[in-house]
PDB file of C-alpha atoms in Angstrom:
ATOM      1  CA  MET A   1     132.110-113.663   5.873  1.00  0.00           C
ATOM      2  CA  THR A   2     134.501-115.813   7.802  1.00  0.00           C
ATOM      3  CA  ALA A   3     135.131-114.752  11.379  1.00  0.00           C
ATOM      4  CA  VAL A   4     138.726-114.379  12.317  1.00  0.00           C
ATOM      5  CA  ARG A   5     139.712-115.234  15.893  1.00  0.00           C
ATOM      6  CA  LEU A   6     142.429-112.989  17.199  1.00  0.00           C
ATOM      7  CA  SER A   7     145.176-114.691  19.153  1.00  0.00           C
ATOM      8  CA  LEU A   8     146.816-113.343  22.240  1.00  0.00           C
ATOM      9  CA  LYS A   9     150.132-111.613  22.045  1.00  0.00           C
ATOM     10  CA  PRO A  10     153.116-113.976  22.105  1.00  0.00           C
ATOM     11  CA  GLY A  11     154.266-112.619  25.440  1.00  0.00           C
ATOM     12  CA  ARG A  12     150.892-113.321  27.057  1.00  0.00           C
ATOM     13  CA  ARG A  13     150.324-116.834  25.808  1.00  0.00           C
ATOM     14  CA  LYS A  14     150.573-119.483  28.458  1.00  0.00           C
ATOM     15  CA  ARG A  15     153.567-121.680  27.933  1.00  0.00           C
ATOM     16  CA  LYS A  16     152.949-125.405  27.900  1.00  0.00           C
ATOM     17  CA  LEU A  17     155.464-127.932  29.049  1.00  0.00           C
ATOM     18  CA  ASN A  18     156.225-131.015  26.999  1.00  0.00           C
ATOM     19  CA  PRO A  19     155.061-134.322  28.496  1.00  0.00           C
ATOM     20  CA  ASP A  20     158.653-135.433  28.973  1.00  0.00           C
ATOM     21  CA  GLY A  21     159.563-132.191  30.783  1.00  0.00           C
ATOM     22  CA  THR A  22     161.976-130.961  28.086  1.00  0.00           C
ATOM     23  CA  MET A  23     162.290-127.284  27.117  1.00  0.00           C
ATOM     24  CA  PRO A  24     164.235-125.332  24.519  1.00  0.00           C
ATOM     25  CA  LEU A  25     167.103-123.211  25.790  1.00  0.00           C
ATOM     26  CA  THR A  26     165.138-119.991  25.283  1.00  0.00           C
ATOM     27  CA  GLU A  27     162.291-121.368  27.399  1.00  0.00           C
ATOM     28  CA  HIS A  28     164.762-122.286  30.153  1.00  0.00           C
ATOM     29  CA  LEU A  29     166.178-118.763  30.132  1.00  0.00           C
ATOM     30  CA  HIS A  30     162.699-117.249  30.169  1.00  0.00           C
ATOM     31  CA  GLU A  31     161.711-119.484  33.081  1.00  0.00           C
ATOM     32  CA  LEU A  32     164.910-118.636  34.962  1.00  0.00           C
ATOM     33  CA  ARG A  33     164.344-114.908  34.468  1.00  0.00           C
ATOM     34  CA  THR A  34     160.763-115.162  35.716  1.00  0.00           C
ATOM     35  CA  ARG A  35     161.758-117.117  38.810  1.00  0.00           C
ATOM     36  CA  LEU A  36     164.591-114.707  39.614  1.00  0.00           C
ATOM     37  CA  LEU A  37     162.314-111.678  39.271  1.00  0.00           C
ATOM     38  CA  ILE A  38     159.717-113.203  41.602  1.00  0.00           C
ATOM     39  CA  ALA A  39     162.388-114.080  44.174  1.00  0.00           C
ATOM     40  CA  LEU A  40     163.974-110.621  43.981  1.00  0.00           C
ATOM     41  CA  ALA A  41     160.573-108.942  44.310  1.00  0.00           C
ATOM     42  CA  ALA A  42     159.831-110.967  47.443  1.00  0.00           C
ATOM     43  CA  VAL A  43     163.229-110.086  48.930  1.00  0.00           C
ATOM     44  CA  ALA A  44     162.668-106.402  48.095  1.00  0.00           C
ATOM     45  CA  VAL A  45     159.333-106.362  49.937  1.00  0.00           C
ATOM     46  CA  THR A  46     160.719-108.123  53.005  1.00  0.00           C
ATOM     47  CA  THR A  47     163.776-105.841  52.936  1.00  0.00           C
ATOM     48  CA  ILE A  48     161.507-102.820  53.245  1.00  0.00           C
ATOM     49  CA  ILE A  49     159.841-104.504  56.214  1.00  0.00           C
ATOM     50  CA  GLY A  50     163.261-105.208  57.727  1.00  0.00           C
ATOM     51  CA  PHE A  51     164.341-101.594  57.187  1.00  0.00           C
ATOM     52  CA  ILE A  52     161.329-100.385  59.183  1.00  0.00           C
ATOM     53  CA  TRP A  53     161.687-103.163  61.745  1.00  0.00           C
ATOM     54  CA  TYR A  54     165.288-102.105  62.435  1.00  0.00           C
ATOM     55  CA  SER A  55     164.172 -99.165  64.601  1.00  0.00           C
ATOM     56  CA  TYR A  56     160.527 -99.869  65.383  1.00  0.00           C
ATOM     57  CA  SER A  57     158.707-102.726  67.053  1.00  0.00           C
ATOM     58  CA  VAL A  58     156.521-104.776  64.669  1.00  0.00           C
ATOM     59  CA  LEU A  59     153.564-106.818  65.930  1.00  0.00           C
ATOM     60  CA  GLY A  60     154.845-106.738  69.478  1.00  0.00           C
ATOM     61  CA  ILE A  61     158.306-108.001  68.464  1.00  0.00           C
ATOM     62  CA  PRO A  62     161.206-105.811  69.672  1.00  0.00           C
ATOM     63  CA  ALA A  63     163.050-103.712  67.116  1.00  0.00           C
ATOM     64  CA  LEU A  64     165.508-105.657  64.969  1.00  0.00           C
ATOM     65  CA  GLY A  65     168.390-103.402  65.996  1.00  0.00           C
ATOM     66  CA  ASP A  66     167.696-104.103  69.660  1.00  0.00           C
ATOM     67  CA  LEU A  67     167.493-107.854  69.013  1.00  0.00           C
ATOM     68  CA  LEU A  68     170.827-107.931  67.203  1.00  0.00           C
ATOM     69  CA  ARG A  69     172.466-105.712  69.782  1.00  0.00           C
ATOM     70  CA  GLY A  70     171.249-107.970  72.608  1.00  0.00           C
ATOM     71  CA  PRO A  71     174.233-110.387  72.780  1.00  0.00           C
ATOM     72  CA  TYR A  72     176.662-107.464  72.991  1.00  0.00           C
ATOM     73  CA  CYS A  73     174.633-105.701  75.685  1.00  0.00           C
ATOM     74  CA  GLU A  74     174.513-108.889  77.761  1.00  0.00           C
ATOM     75  CA  LEU A  75     178.292-108.775  78.196  1.00  0.00           C
ATOM     76  CA  PRO A  76     179.619-107.546  81.550  1.00  0.00           C
ATOM     77  CA  PRO A  77     179.958-103.724  81.566  1.00  0.00           C
ATOM     78  CA  GLU A  78     183.693-104.008  82.173  1.00  0.00           C
ATOM     79  CA  ALA A  79     184.105-106.015  78.948  1.00  0.00           C
ATOM     80  CA  ARG A  80     182.679-103.338  76.634  1.00  0.00           C
ATOM     81  CA  ALA A  81     183.458 -99.689  76.187  1.00  0.00           C
ATOM     82  CA  SER A  82     180.911 -97.075  77.247  1.00  0.00           C
ATOM     83  CA  LEU A  83     180.507 -93.719  75.554  1.00  0.00           C
ATOM     84  CA  THR A  84     179.509 -92.027  78.794  1.00  0.00           C
ATOM     85  CA  GLN A  85     180.090 -92.536  82.479  1.00  0.00           C
ATOM     86  CA  ASN A  86     176.906 -94.568  82.680  1.00  0.00           C
ATOM     87  CA  SER A  87     178.159 -98.148  82.482  1.00  0.00           C
ATOM     88  CA  ASP A  88     174.660 -99.476  81.792  1.00  0.00           C
ATOM     89  CA  GLU A  89     174.539 -97.725  78.447  1.00  0.00           C
ATOM     90  CA  CYS A  90     174.988-100.040  75.476  1.00  0.00           C
ATOM     91  CA  ARG A  91     175.582 -98.468  72.097  1.00  0.00           C
ATOM     92  CA  LEU A  92     177.970 -99.198  69.272  1.00  0.00           C
ATOM     93  CA  LEU A  93     180.322 -96.777  67.579  1.00  0.00           C
ATOM     94  CA  ALA A  94     179.904 -95.288  64.106  1.00  0.00           C
ATOM     95  CA  THR A  95     183.070 -93.968  62.450  1.00  0.00           C
ATOM     96  CA  GLY A  96     181.650 -92.655  59.168  1.00  0.00           C
ATOM     97  CA  PRO A  97     178.794 -90.354  58.050  1.00  0.00           C
ATOM     98  CA  PHE A  98     177.047 -93.064  55.983  1.00  0.00           C
ATOM     99  CA  GLU A  99     177.898 -96.003  58.230  1.00  0.00           C
ATOM    100  CA  GLN A 100     174.613 -96.015  60.149  1.00  0.00           C
ATOM    101  CA  PHE A 101     172.485 -95.932  56.979  1.00  0.00           C
ATOM    102  CA  MET A 102     174.520 -98.617  55.194  1.00  0.00           C
ATOM    103  CA  LEU A 103     174.499-100.774  58.301  1.00  0.00           C
ATOM    104  CA  ARG A 104     170.738-100.483  58.617  1.00  0.00           C
ATOM    105  CA  LEU A 105     170.351-101.357  54.932  1.00  0.00           C
ATOM    106  CA  LYS A 106     172.664-104.361  55.270  1.00  0.00           C
ATOM    107  CA  VAL A 107     170.726-105.703  58.244  1.00  0.00           C
ATOM    108  CA  ALA A 108     167.433-105.104  56.421  1.00  0.00           C
ATOM    109  CA  VAL A 109     168.615-107.047  53.354  1.00  0.00           C
ATOM    110  CA  THR A 110     169.728-109.967  55.518  1.00  0.00           C
ATOM    111  CA  ALA A 111     166.412-109.991  57.365  1.00  0.00           C
ATOM    112  CA  GLY A 112     164.616-109.780  54.027  1.00  0.00           C
ATOM    113  CA  ILE A 113     166.443-112.817  52.671  1.00  0.00           C
ATOM    114  CA  VAL A 114     165.548-114.815  55.773  1.00  0.00           C
ATOM    115  CA  MET A 115     161.884-113.743  55.771  1.00  0.00           C
ATOM    116  CA  ALA A 116     161.531-114.375  52.020  1.00  0.00           C
ATOM    117  CA  SER A 117     163.174-117.814  52.188  1.00  0.00           C
ATOM    118  CA  PRO A 118     159.873-119.694  51.578  1.00  0.00           C
ATOM    119  CA  VAL A 119     159.347-117.720  48.349  1.00  0.00           C
ATOM    120  CA  TRP A 120     162.812-118.069  46.817  1.00  0.00           C
ATOM    121  CA  LEU A 121     163.093-121.697  47.906  1.00  0.00           C
ATOM    122  CA  TYR A 122     159.827-122.409  46.123  1.00  0.00           C
ATOM    123  CA  GLN A 123     161.113-120.621  43.014  1.00  0.00           C
ATOM    124  CA  VAL A 124     164.201-122.835  43.029  1.00  0.00           C
ATOM    125  CA  TRP A 125     162.027-125.923  43.281  1.00  0.00           C
ATOM    126  CA  ALA A 126     159.580-124.667  40.625  1.00  0.00           C
ATOM    127  CA  PHE A 127     162.478-124.157  38.198  1.00  0.00           C
ATOM    128  CA  VAL A 128     163.726-127.730  38.719  1.00  0.00           C
ATOM    129  CA  MET A 129     160.288-129.374  38.929  1.00  0.00           C
ATOM    130  CA  PRO A 130     159.427-129.597  35.168  1.00  0.00           C
ATOM    131  CA  GLY A 131     162.349-131.966  34.657  1.00  0.00           C
ATOM    132  CA  LEU A 132     161.121-134.402  37.323  1.00  0.00           C
ATOM    133  CA  HIS A 133     158.622-137.237  37.196  1.00  0.00           C
ATOM    134  CA  ARG A 134     155.111-136.780  38.517  1.00  0.00           C
ATOM    135  CA  ASN A 135     155.751-138.810  41.683  1.00  0.00           C
ATOM    136  CA  GLU A 136     158.804-136.639  42.408  1.00  0.00           C
ATOM    137  CA  ARG A 137     156.970-133.310  41.999  1.00  0.00           C
ATOM    138  CA  ARG A 138     154.753-133.890  45.029  1.00  0.00           C
ATOM    139  CA  PHE A 139     157.765-133.269  47.260  1.00  0.00           C
ATOM    140  CA  GLY A 140     157.729-129.572  46.271  1.00  0.00           C
ATOM    141  CA  LEU A 141     155.691-128.367  49.242  1.00  0.00           C
ATOM    142  CA  VAL A 142     157.716-130.549  51.614  1.00  0.00           C
ATOM    143  CA  PHE A 143     160.952-129.194  50.116  1.00  0.00           C
ATOM    144  CA  VAL A 144     159.914-125.568  50.584  1.00  0.00           C
ATOM    145  CA  SER A 145     158.562-126.076  54.120  1.00  0.00           C
ATOM    146  CA  ILE A 146     161.542-128.022  55.439  1.00  0.00           C
ATOM    147  CA  GLY A 147     164.007-125.749  53.627  1.00  0.00           C
ATOM    148  CA  ALA A 148     162.524-122.628  55.198  1.00  0.00           C
ATOM    149  CA  LEU A 149     162.463-124.248  58.653  1.00  0.00           C
ATOM    150  CA  LEU A 150     166.106-125.352  58.328  1.00  0.00           C
ATOM    151  CA  PHE A 151     167.211-121.898  57.197  1.00  0.00           C
ATOM    152  CA  VAL A 152     165.427-120.202  60.089  1.00  0.00           C
ATOM    153  CA  ALA A 153     166.718-122.838  62.531  1.00  0.00           C
ATOM    154  CA  GLY A 154     170.285-122.166  61.393  1.00  0.00           C
ATOM    155  CA  ALA A 155     169.793-118.419  61.775  1.00  0.00           C
ATOM    156  CA  VAL A 156     168.362-118.829  65.290  1.00  0.00           C
ATOM    157  CA  MET A 157     171.207-121.119  66.335  1.00  0.00           C
ATOM    158  CA  ALA A 158     173.729-118.597  65.023  1.00  0.00           C
ATOM    159  CA  TYR A 159     172.085-115.845  67.050  1.00  0.00           C
ATOM    160  CA  ILE A 160     172.257-117.982  70.192  1.00  0.00           C
ATOM    161  CA  LEU A 161     175.903-118.856  69.582  1.00  0.00           C
ATOM    162  CA  VAL A 162     176.863-115.215  69.127  1.00  0.00           C
ATOM    163  CA  ALA A 163     176.466-114.609  72.867  1.00  0.00           C
ATOM    164  CA  PHE A 164     178.872-117.443  73.712  1.00  0.00           C
ATOM    165  CA  ALA A 165     181.328-116.482  70.978  1.00  0.00           C
ATOM    166  CA  LEU A 166     181.379-112.825  72.022  1.00  0.00           C
ATOM    167  CA  HIS A 167     181.812-113.713  75.679  1.00  0.00           C
ATOM    168  CA  PHE A 168     184.830-115.860  74.795  1.00  0.00           C
ATOM    169  CA  LEU A 169     186.392-113.371  72.380  1.00  0.00           C
ATOM    170  CA  LEU A 170     185.823-110.156  74.351  1.00  0.00           C
ATOM    171  CA  THR A 171     186.563-111.379  77.865  1.00  0.00           C
ATOM    172  CA  ILE A 172     189.662-113.467  77.203  1.00  0.00           C
ATOM    173  CA  GLY A 173     191.916-110.459  77.900  1.00  0.00           C
ATOM    174  CA  ASP A 174     189.606-107.868  79.442  1.00  0.00           C
ATOM    175  CA  GLU A 175     191.919-107.380  82.413  1.00  0.00           C
ATOM    176  CA  VAL A 176     194.457-105.783  80.061  1.00  0.00           C
ATOM    177  CA  GLN A 177     192.342-104.079  77.393  1.00  0.00           C
ATOM    178  CA  ILE A 178     188.754-103.238  76.577  1.00  0.00           C
ATOM    179  CA  THR A 179     187.027-103.701  73.214  1.00  0.00           C
ATOM    180  CA  ALA A 180     185.115-100.828  71.637  1.00  0.00           C
ATOM    181  CA  LEU A 181     183.209-102.305  68.701  1.00  0.00           C
ATOM    182  CA  ASN A 182     181.688-100.259  65.932  1.00  0.00           C
ATOM    183  CA  GLY A 183     178.448-101.233  64.290  1.00  0.00           C
ATOM    184  CA  GLN A 184     180.095-102.419  61.075  1.00  0.00           C
ATOM    185  CA  GLU A 185     182.286-104.964  62.854  1.00  0.00           C
ATOM    186  CA  TYR A 186     179.661-106.200  65.281  1.00  0.00           C
ATOM    187  CA  PHE A 187     176.725-106.521  62.895  1.00  0.00           C
ATOM    188  CA  GLY A 188     179.007-107.940  60.221  1.00  0.00           C
ATOM    189  CA  PHE A 189     180.028-110.626  62.713  1.00  0.00           C
ATOM    190  CA  ILE A 190     176.397-111.511  63.487  1.00  0.00           C
ATOM    191  CA  ILE A 191     175.153-111.349  59.898  1.00  0.00           C
ATOM    192  CA  SER A 192     177.952-113.565  58.601  1.00  0.00           C
ATOM    193  CA  LEU A 193     177.144-116.205  61.216  1.00  0.00           C
ATOM    194  CA  ILE A 194     173.407-116.052  60.480  1.00  0.00           C
ATOM    195  CA  VAL A 195     173.885-116.427  56.731  1.00  0.00           C
ATOM    196  CA  ILE A 196     176.516-119.157  57.087  1.00  0.00           C
ATOM    197  CA  PHE A 197     174.461-121.216  59.521  1.00  0.00           C
ATOM    198  CA  GLY A 198     171.243-120.703  57.551  1.00  0.00           C
ATOM    199  CA  VAL A 199     172.750-121.803  54.232  1.00  0.00           C
ATOM    200  CA  SER A 200     174.733-124.647  55.822  1.00  0.00           C
ATOM    201  CA  PHE A 201     171.584-126.102  57.352  1.00  0.00           C
ATOM    202  CA  GLU A 202     170.254-126.683  53.815  1.00  0.00           C
ATOM    203  CA  LEU A 203     172.884-129.402  53.241  1.00  0.00           C
ATOM    204  CA  PRO A 204     170.798-132.358  54.507  1.00  0.00           C
ATOM    205  CA  LEU A 205     167.802-131.204  52.472  1.00  0.00           C
ATOM    206  CA  ILE A 206     169.926-131.101  49.311  1.00  0.00           C
ATOM    207  CA  VAL A 207     171.209-134.622  50.032  1.00  0.00           C
ATOM    208  CA  VAL A 208     167.670-135.891  50.616  1.00  0.00           C
ATOM    209  CA  MET A 209     166.292-134.327  47.433  1.00  0.00           C
ATOM    210  CA  LEU A 210     169.170-135.694  45.330  1.00  0.00           C
ATOM    211  CA  ASN A 211     168.418-139.124  46.756  1.00  0.00           C
ATOM    212  CA  VAL A 212     164.696-138.791  46.072  1.00  0.00           C
ATOM    213  CA  VAL A 213     165.293-138.014  42.389  1.00  0.00           C
ATOM    214  CA  GLY A 214     167.753-140.919  42.144  1.00  0.00           C
ATOM    215  CA  ILE A 215     170.976-138.937  41.631  1.00  0.00           C
ATOM    216  CA  LEU A 216     172.643-139.732  44.966  1.00  0.00           C
ATOM    217  CA  PRO A 217     171.956-143.292  46.192  1.00  0.00           C
ATOM    218  CA  TYR A 218     172.762-144.537  49.663  1.00  0.00           C
ATOM    219  CA  GLU A 219     175.693-146.667  48.476  1.00  0.00           C
ATOM    220  CA  LYS A 220     177.557-143.577  47.274  1.00  0.00           C
ATOM    221  CA  LEU A 221     176.794-141.710  50.490  1.00  0.00           C
ATOM    222  CA  LYS A 222     178.026-144.665  52.498  1.00  0.00           C
ATOM    223  CA  THR A 223     181.285-144.678  50.543  1.00  0.00           C
ATOM    224  CA  TRP A 224     181.783-140.908  50.770  1.00  0.00           C
ATOM    225  CA  ARG A 225     180.644-140.529  54.400  1.00  0.00           C
ATOM    226  CA  ARG A 226     184.076-140.100  56.030  1.00  0.00           C
ATOM    227  CA  GLY A 227     185.310-137.693  53.390  1.00  0.00           C
ATOM    228  CA  ILE A 228     182.152-135.579  53.597  1.00  0.00           C
ATOM    229  CA  ILE A 229     182.302-135.408  57.410  1.00  0.00           C
ATOM    230  CA  PHE A 230     185.941-134.350  57.254  1.00  0.00           C
ATOM    231  CA  SER A 231     185.002-131.708  54.669  1.00  0.00           C
ATOM    232  CA  LEU A 232     182.284-130.411  56.987  1.00  0.00           C
ATOM    233  CA  PHE A 233     184.824-129.805  59.756  1.00  0.00           C
ATOM    234  CA  VAL A 234     187.165-128.053  57.315  1.00  0.00           C
ATOM    235  CA  PHE A 235     184.256-125.962  56.025  1.00  0.00           C
ATOM    236  CA  ALA A 236     183.263-124.978  59.575  1.00  0.00           C
ATOM    237  CA  ALA A 237     186.843-123.970  60.361  1.00  0.00           C
ATOM    238  CA  PHE A 238     186.980-121.610  57.374  1.00  0.00           C
ATOM    239  CA  VAL A 239     183.545-119.972  57.490  1.00  0.00           C
ATOM    240  CA  THR A 240     183.138-119.374  61.233  1.00  0.00           C
ATOM    241  CA  PRO A 241     184.933-116.644  63.184  1.00  0.00           C
ATOM    242  CA  HIS A 242     188.209-117.456  64.868  1.00  0.00           C
ATOM    243  CA  ASP A 243     186.720-119.056  67.958  1.00  0.00           C
ATOM    244  CA  PRO A 244     186.675-122.823  68.559  1.00  0.00           C
ATOM    245  CA  PHE A 245     183.205-122.885  70.088  1.00  0.00           C
ATOM    246  CA  SER A 246     181.192-121.808  67.033  1.00  0.00           C
ATOM    247  CA  MET A 247     183.391-123.934  64.746  1.00  0.00           C
ATOM    248  CA  ILE A 248     182.808-127.119  66.761  1.00  0.00           C
ATOM    249  CA  VAL A 249     179.079-126.479  67.165  1.00  0.00           C
ATOM    250  CA  LEU A 250     178.593-125.845  63.432  1.00  0.00           C
ATOM    251  CA  ALA A 251     180.652-128.900  62.442  1.00  0.00           C
ATOM    252  CA  LEU A 252     178.870-131.239  64.869  1.00  0.00           C
ATOM    253  CA  THR A 253     175.430-129.920  63.913  1.00  0.00           C
ATOM    254  CA  LEU A 254     176.112-130.343  60.202  1.00  0.00           C
ATOM    255  CA  THR A 255     177.463-133.841  60.837  1.00  0.00           C
ATOM    256  CA  LEU A 256     174.299-134.783  62.732  1.00  0.00           C
ATOM    257  CA  LEU A 257     172.048-133.368  60.015  1.00  0.00           C
ATOM    258  CA  PHE A 258     174.088-135.115  57.322  1.00  0.00           C
ATOM    259  CA  GLU A 259     173.823-138.441  59.164  1.00  0.00           C
ATOM    260  CA  ILE A 260     170.037-138.010  59.360  1.00  0.00           C
ATOM    261  CA  ALA A 261     169.989-137.443  55.599  1.00  0.00           C
ATOM    262  CA  VAL A 262     172.123-140.555  55.049  1.00  0.00           C
ATOM    263  CA  GLN A 263     169.760-142.693  57.097  1.00  0.00           C
ATOM    264  CA  PHE A 264     166.812-141.286  55.163  1.00  0.00           C
ATOM    265  CA  ALA A 265     168.581-142.270  51.934  1.00  0.00           C
ATOM    266  CA  ARG A 266     169.132-145.801  53.259  1.00  0.00           C
ATOM    267  CA  ILE A 267     165.463-146.255  54.149  1.00  0.00           C
ATOM    268  CA  ASN A 268     164.269-144.635  50.937  1.00  0.00           C
ATOM    269  CA  ASP A 269     166.481-146.835  48.740  1.00  0.00           C
ATOM    270  CA  LYS A 270     165.243-149.989  50.476  1.00  0.00           C
ATOM    271  CA  ARG A 271     161.637-148.906  50.049  1.00  0.00           C
ATOM    272  CA  ARG A 272     162.262-148.103  46.387  1.00  0.00           C
ATOM    273  CA  ALA A 273     163.953-151.469  45.859  1.00  0.00           C
ATOM    274  CA  ARG A 274     161.031-153.355  47.410  1.00  0.00           C
ATOM    275  CA  ARG A 275     158.592-151.491  45.188  1.00  0.00           C
ATOM    276  CA  ALA A 276     160.639-152.316  42.091  1.00  0.00           C
ATOM    277  CA  GLY A 277     161.029-155.965  43.111  1.00  0.00           C
ATOM    278  CA  THR A 278     164.801-155.785  43.414  1.00  0.00           C
ATOM    279  CA  TRP A 279     167.327-154.785  46.090  1.00  0.00           C
ATOM    280  CA  GLY A 280     168.975-152.177  43.921  1.00  0.00           C
ATOM    281  CA  HIS A 281     171.802-154.205  42.362  1.00  0.00           C
ATOM    282  CA  LEU A 282     171.240-152.508  39.007  1.00  0.00           C
ATOM    283  CA  ALA A 283     172.841-149.192  38.203  1.00  0.00           C
ATOM    284  CA  ASP A 284     170.800-146.169  37.166  1.00  0.00           C
ATOM    285  CA  ASP A 285     171.595-146.694  33.479  1.00  0.00           C
ATOM    286  CA  GLU A 286     170.926-150.461  33.520  1.00  0.00           C
ATOM    287  CA  SER A 287     167.650-152.262  32.961  1.00  0.00           C
ATOM    288  CA  GLU A 288     166.489-155.542  34.373  1.00  0.00           C
ATOM    289  CA  PRO A 289     166.952-158.417  31.858  1.00  0.00           C
ATOM    290  CA  LEU A 290     163.762-159.618  30.201  1.00  0.00           C
ATOM    291  CA  GLU A 291     162.630-163.184  30.681  1.00  0.00           C
ATOM    292  CA  ALA A 292     162.993-165.449  27.682  1.00  0.00           C
ATOM    293  CA  PRO A 293     159.646-166.154  25.992  1.00  0.00           C
ATOM    294  CA  GLY A 294     158.246-169.655  26.296  1.00  0.00           C
ATOM    295  CA  PRO A 295     158.079-172.099  23.382  1.00  0.00           C
ATOM    296  CA  VAL A 296     155.380-171.320  20.823  1.00  0.00           C
ATOM    297  CA  ALA A 297     155.409-174.665  19.066  1.00  0.00           C
ATOM    298  CA  ASP A 298     153.709-176.508  21.937  1.00  0.00           C
ATOM    299  CA  ASP A 299     150.840-174.051  21.993  1.00  0.00           C
ATOM    300  CA  ALA A 300     150.380-174.354  18.248  1.00  0.00           C
ATOM    301  CA  SER A 301     150.273-178.172  18.387  1.00  0.00           C
ATOM    302  CA  GLY A 302     147.749-178.004  21.203  1.00  0.00           C
ATOM    303  CA  GLU A 303     145.453-175.828  19.084  1.00  0.00           C
ATOM    304  CA  GLN A 304     145.710-178.293  16.198  1.00  0.00           C
ATOM    305  CA  GLU A 305     144.765-181.233  18.455  1.00  0.00           C
ATOM    306  CA  ARG A 306     141.643-179.380  19.572  1.00  0.00           C
TER     307      ARG A 306
END
């Protein structure tokens, strides 16, 4: 009696990639769904941590609500409204019954996205990686590590700049009026800056990775440099609050990071050209001309003489 080997269910079989990295459309959609679910699950877990961290200290770190409220509480007492006669008190206003809960949830989601950045950055890279060559895939760990560090660095810089921005915005006319901020306005101001700075700091990494895979060579970056720098200043003017300090700092920081990426592209293209034996005069869709074969008749006559 012939033994029959049962196969696994189709949903549990391990998918194999083609050697050339190609996939059918259904496989791409399945891969995208899997990566999105993993990223969302990671953000959900870190959001729960952020929701608890909002009011309680975690591992010796002050509560997240106290950290975010810090720049506002550092303002002079005469520049912020106080709910009681005690001028040292520092609390924000809530004007709706659900405002405190929604605000806490919004802060927790933002903190969750920041804390889960290594996971979702890796999922982005893992989705793109099958279409790359083997020597390009080894940059995956470097991509995730640097991407997470840049995102956190942008968030930290935004938090530091909030103190300067608030001091400029809330003390420019404090001799005439006093500002009483509610939690929605204040935390929305901080969260928008953190997200904007964190995402913007990924620009040089994107430029570097496009150069590594051969999509964005140094010659194109050199040609587009002035236009990109001008676009960075326009971008900073639109996404930052209406204060010149944060706009200038964001624009100058992005310009510096972009210039570092451009110089990396220049060095990388020269190294790639030396390895290929050419200085990169050929386009991406061109191939180096083959040398003409030598005469065969002379070799044949030499064999006959022997």
